[in-house]
Amino acid sequence: MSPPKARHSQTSAPAAAAKTSPWILDRWRDLVLFVGTPVLLIPIFTAAQARWSAQDIFLFVGAFGAMGHHLPGMIRAYGDRALFNRFKIRFVVAPLAILAVCIWSVFYNIQAVQLLAMAWGIWHGMMQTYGFCRIYDAKASAKAAARARIDLALCFAWFSAAVLLSPMRFRTLLELYYESGGPVVASTAVSAFRIGIVGVLALVTIAFVWRQWSDWRGQGGASPVKITLLVSSIAFWWYCNNGVQNILVGIALFEVFHDVQYLAIVWIYNRTRVERDKSIGGFMRFVFRRSGALVGVYVGLVLAYGAIALTQSAITAEWIRNGLIGLVTASALLHFYYDGFIWKVRETQTRSMLGIDGTGAAALTSPRLWPAWFRHSLRWAALVIPFGVLCAAQLAGRVVPPIERTAKVAEVLPNDAKAQLNYGRALHEIGRVQEAIAKYEFAIRRDATLAEAEFLLGFAWKDLGNLDKAQQHYERSLALDPKNGKCECNLANVLLEKGLTSDARRHYEHSLTLSPVLQVSHKELGDILCGEGNYQAAIDHYEAALRIQPDFAEAQQSLSFARSLVGH
């Protein structure tokens, strides 16, 4: 009897091991795609920054990554017939409503939609980390569901705190809130709120550690892979929000991490779904077959969809450009919305496709006092009501004036260079130039690499008639940001006023190589050429200036004069 028992244990052991594997794919692929990705991304981005500017990196990732990774979820939403039939009303009504609101917001410059997209995007990134925690914990322990709430609390506390305690991200949120029509909040209340965040963060972390310790002592400990994922994701999120010098690079860094995780898990899920469910057909079955070549097709489709976001800057027709901006924003909001319910780990089908034992992933049982449609409506109300209030405030003209709102942000963040810079710009716009200069200089003392502050100082000293100081600061700004065509143009203006015509011409020409749409550079360069007797070249520049700005009266007058000199 013993040999059969031995054979039985030998044959069942691999099956049991496979069943209880703590990995989604295997150790190395999980570490590369889901858990340890930040370790690879930091050196890649460091090398990229040596070649490209932070703005270029942000725009590239924002297009091909941020928007591109929306496509796989859309493919599942509209390619999985069973899923579509289950949520048909949501999949039909939501895109029409959200697209209409986003396009309307662009045409009426409604800032609340950007605030909504930013806040929802932070929540979405946090929930993806939480979802992976649920998967790994469920694979390791039948008691995973009991830890769901404390895992969610930990993710929410640390992700929120990283943003709210980051001067750069908090400033952006606060500025968007005020620009959206939000009422002024007392600085003392904001400061107390941020201090309270630290206390809540400490309490939640202590509760989480205590729960893990209790479970470990009771031999029901959480997955070590989950703990590693939490540490790597939260640490990377904090680094991207607080540890990088340029916040655009930080946002791009975490976006790539988020995209790699998402694209990989969606590929795995959909490929398994296609293999097991013969009812899946059409385009979804074609793309998600087990084939190395189709991985390339999958990535290519993602990049192609993301390229839509890059076409905005190339479109000259304003109504088309605004429509594209609305489309890009709507794509992001739909992605956040769909992912909130089509990938839930508590769903039996989701657990099955990811190889999770149901006992380890079931949600905590809780009484359902209200029907599903009512609960769903309440969630929408939590977004729609504040959004509607802010829209109404902005449309009614109740937005806090720039000088007041920038002053409040600067008061809350007294050591943040960009907050002081923005306050200085607002002072400058209302004619308080000396006060603005003090703010610009403070910003430079806090951040010597802030090219925008040097540029604005040049602008301020030019307004005060000090051409030497204006030239000095414009040159410093160009040293920090050599691709700033506007700064080249302003420097040329100063040189022209100082009588250095040949130097001014050189800078005007260079400014147009950096930014061909600078109408002032075209006009002033035309004046220089006209003075040299090169009338036809001058006419070409005047015409270029008028194509950019048809109501440019000075360019029109100069063009008429130049044509008269050549007998037109």
XYZ file of C-alpha atoms in Angstrom:
568
model
C 0.000 0.000 0.000
C 2.898 2.327 0.678
C 4.131 2.615 -2.960
C 0.746 3.806 -4.232
C 0.626 6.307 -1.380
C 4.086 7.487 -2.264
C 3.133 7.766 -5.938
C 0.009 9.677 -4.944
C 1.974 12.146 -2.819
C 4.526 12.575 -5.595
C 1.937 13.310 -8.236
C -0.168 15.565 -6.027
C 2.731 17.587 -4.667
C 3.420 19.470 -7.910
C -0.277 20.156 -8.330
C -0.513 21.498 -4.793
C 2.595 23.591 -5.328
C 1.177 25.029 -8.540
C -2.111 25.740 -6.866
C -0.499 27.621 -4.005
C 2.100 29.488 -6.070
C 2.537 32.974 -4.633
C 3.233 34.414 -8.096
C 0.953 35.539 -10.914
C 3.384 34.353 -13.608
C 6.623 33.297 -11.961
C 9.207 34.838 -9.679
C 11.352 36.702 -12.205
C 8.591 37.938 -14.469
C 6.552 39.133 -11.501
C 9.546 40.964 -10.069
C 10.204 42.696 -13.391
C 6.604 43.511 -14.334
C 4.805 44.044 -11.029
C 6.971 44.258 -7.913
C 10.510 45.441 -8.639
C 9.904 47.589 -11.718
C 11.003 50.844 -9.976
C 14.522 49.467 -9.583
C 14.754 49.307 -13.382
C 12.971 52.574 -14.130
C 15.109 54.950 -12.055
C 18.382 54.377 -13.983
C 16.503 54.401 -17.317
C 14.966 57.787 -16.533
C 18.279 59.133 -15.253
C 19.823 58.300 -18.611
C 16.814 59.750 -20.470
C 17.132 63.085 -18.640
C 20.666 63.458 -19.976
C 19.237 63.476 -23.517
C 15.719 64.924 -23.234
C 14.126 67.671 -21.174
C 11.662 66.940 -18.382
C 8.889 68.465 -20.514
C 9.706 66.178 -23.468
C 9.748 63.091 -21.237
C 6.464 64.085 -19.634
C 4.751 64.697 -22.982
C 5.993 61.416 -24.451
C 4.964 59.321 -21.459
C 1.702 61.218 -21.141
C 0.782 60.404 -24.728
C 2.066 56.900 -25.388
C 1.843 55.702 -21.801
C -0.910 57.525 -19.943
C -3.412 57.596 -22.799
C -2.158 54.523 -24.636
C -2.745 52.189 -21.721
C -6.455 53.109 -21.704
C -6.978 50.993 -24.833
C -6.733 47.437 -23.375
C -9.505 48.127 -20.867
C -11.647 49.552 -23.668
C -11.029 46.416 -25.740
C -12.277 44.252 -22.908
C -15.250 46.506 -22.131
C -16.516 46.424 -25.711
C -15.010 43.136 -26.917
C -16.119 40.836 -24.089
C -19.782 40.216 -24.969
C -20.727 38.812 -21.568
C -19.185 41.780 -19.752
C -20.781 44.277 -22.128
C -24.242 42.731 -21.727
C -23.850 42.798 -17.953
C -23.017 46.517 -17.853
C -24.592 47.643 -21.132
C -26.153 50.830 -19.785
C -22.876 51.970 -18.214
C -20.870 51.226 -21.367
C -23.310 53.141 -23.584
C -24.334 56.096 -21.417
C -21.039 56.853 -19.651
C -18.888 57.578 -22.736
C -21.534 59.820 -24.295
C -22.070 61.796 -21.086
C -18.389 62.071 -20.116
C -17.239 63.020 -23.623
C -19.905 65.727 -23.850
C -18.920 67.170 -20.454
C -15.196 67.104 -21.265
C -15.587 68.841 -24.630
C -17.920 71.411 -23.089
C -15.364 71.994 -20.317
C -12.590 72.660 -22.825
C -14.612 75.161 -24.858
C -15.705 77.035 -21.723
C -12.325 76.650 -19.965
C -13.885 74.817 -17.014
C -11.002 73.967 -14.687
C -13.006 71.629 -12.436
C -12.680 68.799 -14.967
C -8.876 68.965 -14.632
C -9.161 68.914 -10.852
C -11.470 65.900 -11.106
C -9.085 64.106 -13.473
C -6.113 64.765 -11.193
C -7.840 63.603 -8.000
C -9.408 60.560 -9.669
C -6.070 59.678 -11.261
C -4.370 59.598 -7.848
C -7.158 57.372 -6.514
C -6.891 55.139 -9.583
C -3.135 54.654 -9.160
C -3.613 53.815 -5.492
C -6.368 51.297 -6.243
C -4.175 49.470 -8.750
C -1.561 48.919 -6.056
C -4.314 47.769 -3.688
C -5.630 45.378 -6.344
C -2.240 43.720 -6.743
C -2.008 43.413 -2.966
C -5.326 41.565 -2.963
C -4.149 39.194 -5.676
C -0.875 38.283 -3.989
C -2.429 37.999 -0.532
C -5.227 35.815 -1.887
C -2.704 33.476 -3.492
C -0.900 33.022 -0.188
C -3.591 32.862 2.471
C -7.205 31.896 2.941
C -7.457 34.767 5.448
C -6.603 37.437 2.866
C -10.122 38.846 2.813
C -9.914 39.725 6.510
C -6.986 42.027 5.755
C -8.657 43.817 2.848
C -9.828 46.858 4.776
C -6.540 47.535 6.552
C -4.663 47.087 3.252
C -6.961 49.629 1.634
C -6.550 52.036 4.558
C -2.759 51.758 4.357
C -2.697 52.395 0.596
C -5.089 55.330 0.910
C -3.163 56.898 3.800
C 0.283 56.651 2.224
C -0.732 57.578 -1.326
C -2.777 60.566 -0.118
C -0.098 61.746 2.282
C 2.588 61.632 -0.421
C 0.556 64.108 -2.483
C -0.781 66.328 0.304
C 2.614 66.631 1.995
C 4.456 67.257 -1.277
C 4.863 71.012 -1.835
C 4.830 70.529 -5.604
C 1.760 68.295 -5.856
C -0.178 70.024 -3.075
C 0.450 73.402 -4.690
C -0.930 72.119 -7.996
C -4.025 70.705 -6.304
C -4.636 73.904 -4.353
C -4.177 76.118 -7.418
C -6.541 73.954 -9.475
C -9.081 74.053 -6.664
C -9.061 77.849 -6.590
C -9.057 78.159 -10.398
C -12.073 75.818 -10.471
C -14.118 78.167 -8.321
C -13.410 76.789 -4.873
C -13.756 79.254 -1.978
C -10.675 80.425 -0.107
C -9.626 78.195 2.776
C -7.919 79.783 5.770
C -4.188 79.115 5.852
C -4.384 77.955 9.464
C -7.027 75.373 8.513
C -4.874 74.083 5.641
C -1.816 73.838 7.888
C -3.792 72.026 10.599
C -5.166 69.634 7.986
C -1.676 68.765 6.747
C -0.468 68.189 10.315
C -3.473 65.935 10.928
C -2.494 63.868 7.897
C 0.752 62.893 9.628
C -1.177 61.720 12.700
C -3.631 59.650 10.652
C -0.768 58.158 8.667
C 0.972 57.063 11.855
C -2.195 55.500 13.313
C -3.033 53.585 10.138
C 0.533 52.314 9.798
C 0.579 51.109 13.413
C -2.756 49.338 12.902
C -1.446 47.688 9.719
C 1.763 46.469 11.370
C -0.175 45.185 14.380
C -2.533 43.256 12.093
C 0.321 41.663 10.151
C 2.073 40.741 13.424
C -1.083 39.205 14.865
C -1.693 37.173 11.723
C 1.913 36.020 11.605
C 1.742 34.809 15.226
C -1.485 32.998 14.376
C 0.162 31.386 11.328
C -2.100 33.310 8.983
C 0.433 35.842 7.825
C 0.165 37.928 4.678
C 2.032 37.143 1.498
C 5.678 38.291 1.614
C 5.265 39.221 -2.046
C 2.386 41.527 -1.087
C 4.485 43.198 1.613
C 7.339 43.672 -0.858
C 4.933 45.134 -3.403
C 3.509 47.544 -0.836
C 6.973 48.704 0.219
C 8.235 49.148 -3.362
C 5.071 50.845 -4.653
C 4.625 53.239 -1.723
C 8.328 54.087 -1.550
C 8.392 54.729 -5.321
C 5.233 56.855 -5.128
C 6.825 58.974 -2.396
C 10.038 59.265 -4.374
C 8.148 60.371 -7.494
C 6.154 62.971 -5.557
C 8.785 64.226 -3.122
C 12.217 62.977 -4.133
C 12.642 64.165 -7.709
C 13.814 67.644 -8.611
C 11.277 68.080 -11.423
C 7.725 66.943 -10.674
C 7.050 66.293 -14.370
C 9.729 63.605 -14.315
C 8.229 62.181 -11.107
C 4.754 61.936 -12.630
C 6.175 60.302 -15.756
C 8.199 57.838 -13.664
C 5.223 56.506 -11.738
C 3.061 56.557 -14.871
C 5.439 54.118 -16.577
C 5.397 51.839 -13.513
C 1.593 51.972 -13.477
C 1.395 51.318 -17.237
C 3.761 48.333 -17.202
C 1.762 46.703 -14.391
C -1.541 47.395 -16.094
C -0.587 46.307 -19.603
C 0.952 43.079 -18.309
C -1.939 42.045 -16.045
C -4.548 42.859 -18.708
C -2.636 40.793 -21.271
C -2.454 37.855 -18.872
C -6.133 38.102 -17.952
C -7.446 38.490 -21.500
C -5.206 35.764 -22.910
C -6.467 33.314 -20.282
C -10.036 34.444 -20.901
C -9.722 33.813 -24.640
C -8.191 30.376 -24.070
C -10.901 29.241 -21.656
C -14.013 30.876 -23.096
C -14.837 29.887 -26.659
C -17.589 32.498 -26.814
C -14.936 35.228 -27.003
C -14.416 36.004 -30.644
C -13.648 38.733 -33.108
C -10.935 41.270 -32.497
C -10.419 40.305 -28.855
C -9.705 36.670 -29.770
C -7.328 37.778 -32.524
C -5.231 40.084 -30.316
C -5.050 38.004 -27.129
C -3.939 34.677 -28.550
C -0.813 32.995 -27.203
C 1.719 34.387 -29.658
C 4.908 36.375 -29.262
C 4.147 38.333 -32.435
C 0.779 39.403 -31.076
C 2.467 40.924 -28.023
C 4.066 43.302 -30.521
C 0.667 43.982 -32.095
C -0.752 44.648 -28.616
C 1.983 47.160 -27.771
C 1.669 48.742 -31.224
C -2.063 49.298 -30.754
C -1.407 50.885 -27.369
C 1.161 53.275 -28.870
C -1.124 54.102 -31.788
C -3.994 54.978 -29.461
C -1.652 57.072 -27.334
C -0.489 58.996 -30.411
C -3.887 60.728 -30.467
C -2.733 62.815 -27.509
C 0.284 64.092 -29.461
C -1.779 65.384 -32.369
C -3.223 68.238 -30.286
C -0.219 70.533 -30.689
C -0.076 69.977 -34.458
C -3.692 71.049 -35.045
C -4.139 74.724 -35.921
C -7.947 74.800 -36.032
C -8.991 75.720 -32.496
C -12.286 73.834 -32.491
C -10.589 70.619 -33.635
C -7.799 71.032 -31.072
C -10.307 71.639 -28.287
C -12.271 68.595 -29.362
C -9.133 66.446 -29.182
C -8.281 67.786 -25.726
C -11.797 66.875 -24.601
C -11.411 63.411 -26.119
C -8.110 62.796 -24.294
C -9.619 63.905 -20.970
C -12.715 61.768 -21.539
C -10.528 58.752 -22.313
C -8.778 59.158 -18.941
C -12.015 59.535 -16.978
C -13.602 56.528 -18.717
C -10.489 54.483 -17.972
C -10.727 55.370 -14.279
C -14.438 54.603 -14.242
C -14.345 51.289 -16.118
C -11.397 49.970 -14.142
C -13.364 50.609 -10.973
C -15.715 47.717 -11.718
C -14.469 45.466 -14.556
C -11.370 44.147 -12.734
C -12.665 43.561 -9.195
C -10.736 40.746 -7.503
C -13.838 39.677 -5.596
C -15.444 38.606 -8.897
C -15.392 34.840 -9.451
C -14.325 35.194 -13.088
C -11.457 37.538 -12.228
C -10.160 35.144 -9.574
C -10.402 32.226 -11.967
C -8.465 33.970 -14.782
C -5.697 34.964 -12.341
C -5.454 31.517 -10.743
C -6.693 32.557 -7.319
C -8.363 30.170 -4.892
C -11.771 31.683 -4.131
C -11.367 31.314 -0.385
C -8.408 33.635 -0.455
C -9.957 36.460 -2.389
C -13.551 36.706 -1.282
C -14.492 40.095 -0.015
C -15.463 40.640 3.562
C -19.120 39.922 3.933
C -21.167 42.981 4.784
C -24.880 43.643 4.730
C -26.238 45.240 1.556
C -28.931 47.615 2.720
C -29.379 49.266 -0.687
C -29.665 47.855 -4.218
C -26.626 47.957 -6.504
C -28.003 50.739 -8.729
C -28.539 52.987 -5.699
C -25.026 52.416 -4.361
C -23.626 53.115 -7.829
C -25.654 56.327 -8.024
C -24.280 57.464 -4.669
C -20.724 57.019 -5.930
C -21.495 59.115 -8.980
C -23.146 61.730 -6.791
C -19.928 62.024 -4.775
C -18.237 63.163 -8.015
C -21.005 64.991 -9.829
C -22.255 67.233 -6.999
C -18.868 68.832 -6.098
C -18.028 69.067 -9.805
C -21.335 70.819 -10.520
C -20.885 73.253 -7.636
C -17.404 74.230 -8.834
C -18.610 74.612 -12.444
C -21.448 76.870 -11.295
C -19.035 79.001 -9.247
C -16.659 79.443 -12.176
C -19.432 80.214 -14.683
C -20.947 82.724 -12.248
C -17.605 84.536 -12.013
C -16.986 83.636 -8.396
C -13.452 82.400 -8.957
C -10.968 83.810 -6.457
C -8.889 86.539 -8.224
C -5.326 85.486 -9.165
C -3.642 87.879 -6.745
C -5.685 86.549 -3.821
C -5.431 82.850 -4.597
C -1.689 82.945 -5.345
C -1.154 84.879 -2.124
C -3.022 82.155 -0.183
C -0.990 79.367 -1.781
C 2.248 81.254 -1.116
C 1.190 81.735 2.507
C 0.504 78.013 2.948
C 3.775 77.059 1.210
C 6.217 79.826 2.208
C 9.305 77.854 1.194
C 8.044 76.542 -2.146
C 9.834 78.325 -4.992
C 7.073 77.876 -7.563
C 4.360 79.089 -5.158
C 6.318 82.297 -4.533
C 7.020 82.615 -8.260
C 3.319 82.386 -9.095
C 2.510 85.025 -6.469
C 5.212 87.243 -7.963
C 3.686 86.851 -11.431
C 0.270 87.893 -10.095
C 1.851 90.957 -8.436
C 3.622 91.766 -11.694
C 0.366 91.637 -13.673
C -1.257 94.292 -11.469
C 1.762 96.606 -11.691
C 3.442 95.886 -8.351
C 6.730 95.182 -10.096
C 9.143 95.764 -7.190
C 7.199 93.342 -4.989
C 7.178 90.848 -7.846
C 10.967 91.127 -8.181
C 11.364 90.264 -4.496
C 9.271 87.104 -5.007
C 11.207 86.101 -8.132
C 14.526 86.540 -6.327
C 13.280 84.486 -3.380
C 12.246 81.716 -5.798
C 15.734 81.691 -7.311
C 17.341 81.480 -3.872
C 15.170 78.423 -3.159
C 15.777 76.865 -6.591
C 18.715 78.147 -8.599
C 17.665 76.040 -11.613
C 14.301 77.784 -12.014
C 14.673 79.238 -15.509
C 11.172 80.716 -15.405
C 12.104 82.934 -12.443
C 15.143 84.306 -14.309
C 12.929 84.921 -17.346
C 10.351 86.831 -15.308
C 13.087 88.859 -13.610
C 14.307 89.891 -17.053
C 10.754 90.881 -17.937
C 10.364 92.884 -14.700
C 13.633 94.801 -15.061
C 12.745 95.553 -18.689
C 9.454 97.056 -17.454
C 11.432 99.217 -15.023
C 13.732 100.375 -17.825
C 16.895 98.651 -16.564
C 18.041 97.047 -19.818
C 21.364 95.788 -18.447
C 19.717 93.796 -15.651
C 17.029 92.570 -18.028
C 19.697 91.270 -20.436
C 21.573 89.615 -17.578
C 18.537 87.667 -16.368
C 17.384 86.666 -19.857
C 20.854 85.266 -20.550
C 20.766 83.332 -17.266
C 17.341 81.949 -18.180
C 18.634 80.778 -21.561
C 21.624 79.125 -19.899
C 19.156 77.094 -17.826
C 16.649 76.519 -20.653
C 18.374 76.905 -24.051
C 15.224 75.876 -25.974
C 13.072 78.781 -24.796
C 12.250 80.681 -27.980
C 10.218 83.305 -26.115
C 13.217 84.155 -23.948
C 15.412 84.468 -27.068
C 12.851 86.888 -28.526
C 12.721 88.999 -25.348
C 16.504 89.113 -25.152
C 16.587 90.271 -28.769
C 14.104 93.032 -27.899
C 16.444 94.278 -25.156
C 19.484 94.165 -27.453
C 17.572 96.067 -30.117
C 16.675 98.810 -27.620
C 20.363 99.008 -26.669
C 21.247 99.557 -30.338
C 22.903 96.149 -30.811
C 21.031 95.386 -34.028
C 23.249 92.583 -35.358
C 23.104 90.715 -32.036
C 19.343 91.248 -31.882
C 18.918 89.839 -35.403
C 20.894 86.748 -34.477
C 18.658 86.105 -31.453
C 15.448 86.738 -33.414
C 16.555 84.196 -36.015
C 17.467 81.670 -33.358
C 14.141 82.190 -31.573
C 12.312 81.257 -34.779
C 14.312 78.040 -35.140
C 13.128 77.147 -31.617
C 9.526 78.335 -32.042
C 8.395 79.345 -35.561
C 5.083 80.712 -34.209
C 6.600 83.745 -32.434
C 4.845 86.550 -34.299
C 6.868 89.264 -32.525
C 10.137 87.716 -33.711
C 8.833 87.644 -37.290
C 7.727 91.281 -37.112
C 10.910 92.626 -35.492
C 13.136 90.593 -37.798
C 11.147 92.000 -40.708
C 11.833 95.531 -39.427
C 15.571 94.813 -39.256
C 15.584 93.357 -42.789
C 13.536 96.257 -44.095
C 16.063 98.685 -42.581
C 18.829 96.804 -44.393
C 16.968 97.131 -47.702
C 16.022 93.429 -47.908
C 12.360 94.196 -48.531
C 11.181 90.860 -49.910
C 12.594 88.915 -46.960
C 10.973 91.475 -44.650
C 7.627 90.990 -46.408
C 7.881 87.221 -45.896
C 8.316 87.702 -42.140
C 5.473 90.235 -41.881
C 3.175 87.825 -43.686
C 4.265 84.998 -41.364
C 3.482 87.191 -38.344
C 0.008 87.943 -39.704
C -0.702 84.279 -40.394
C -0.023 83.626 -36.717
C -1.894 86.724 -35.474
C -4.164 88.223 -38.149
C -5.006 91.262 -35.990
C -1.348 92.218 -35.432
C -1.732 95.912 -36.381
C 1.981 96.814 -36.263
C 2.876 93.926 -38.575
C 0.112 94.983 -40.990
C 1.418 98.569 -41.077
C 4.998 97.404 -41.605
C 3.885 95.030 -44.360
C 2.086 97.844 -46.201
C 5.164 100.052 -45.906
C 7.534 97.317 -47.168
C 5.274 96.561 -50.136
C 5.180 100.221 -51.043
C 8.975 100.244 -51.202
C 9.095 97.392 -53.733
C 6.259 98.784 -55.841
C 3.480 96.343 -54.755
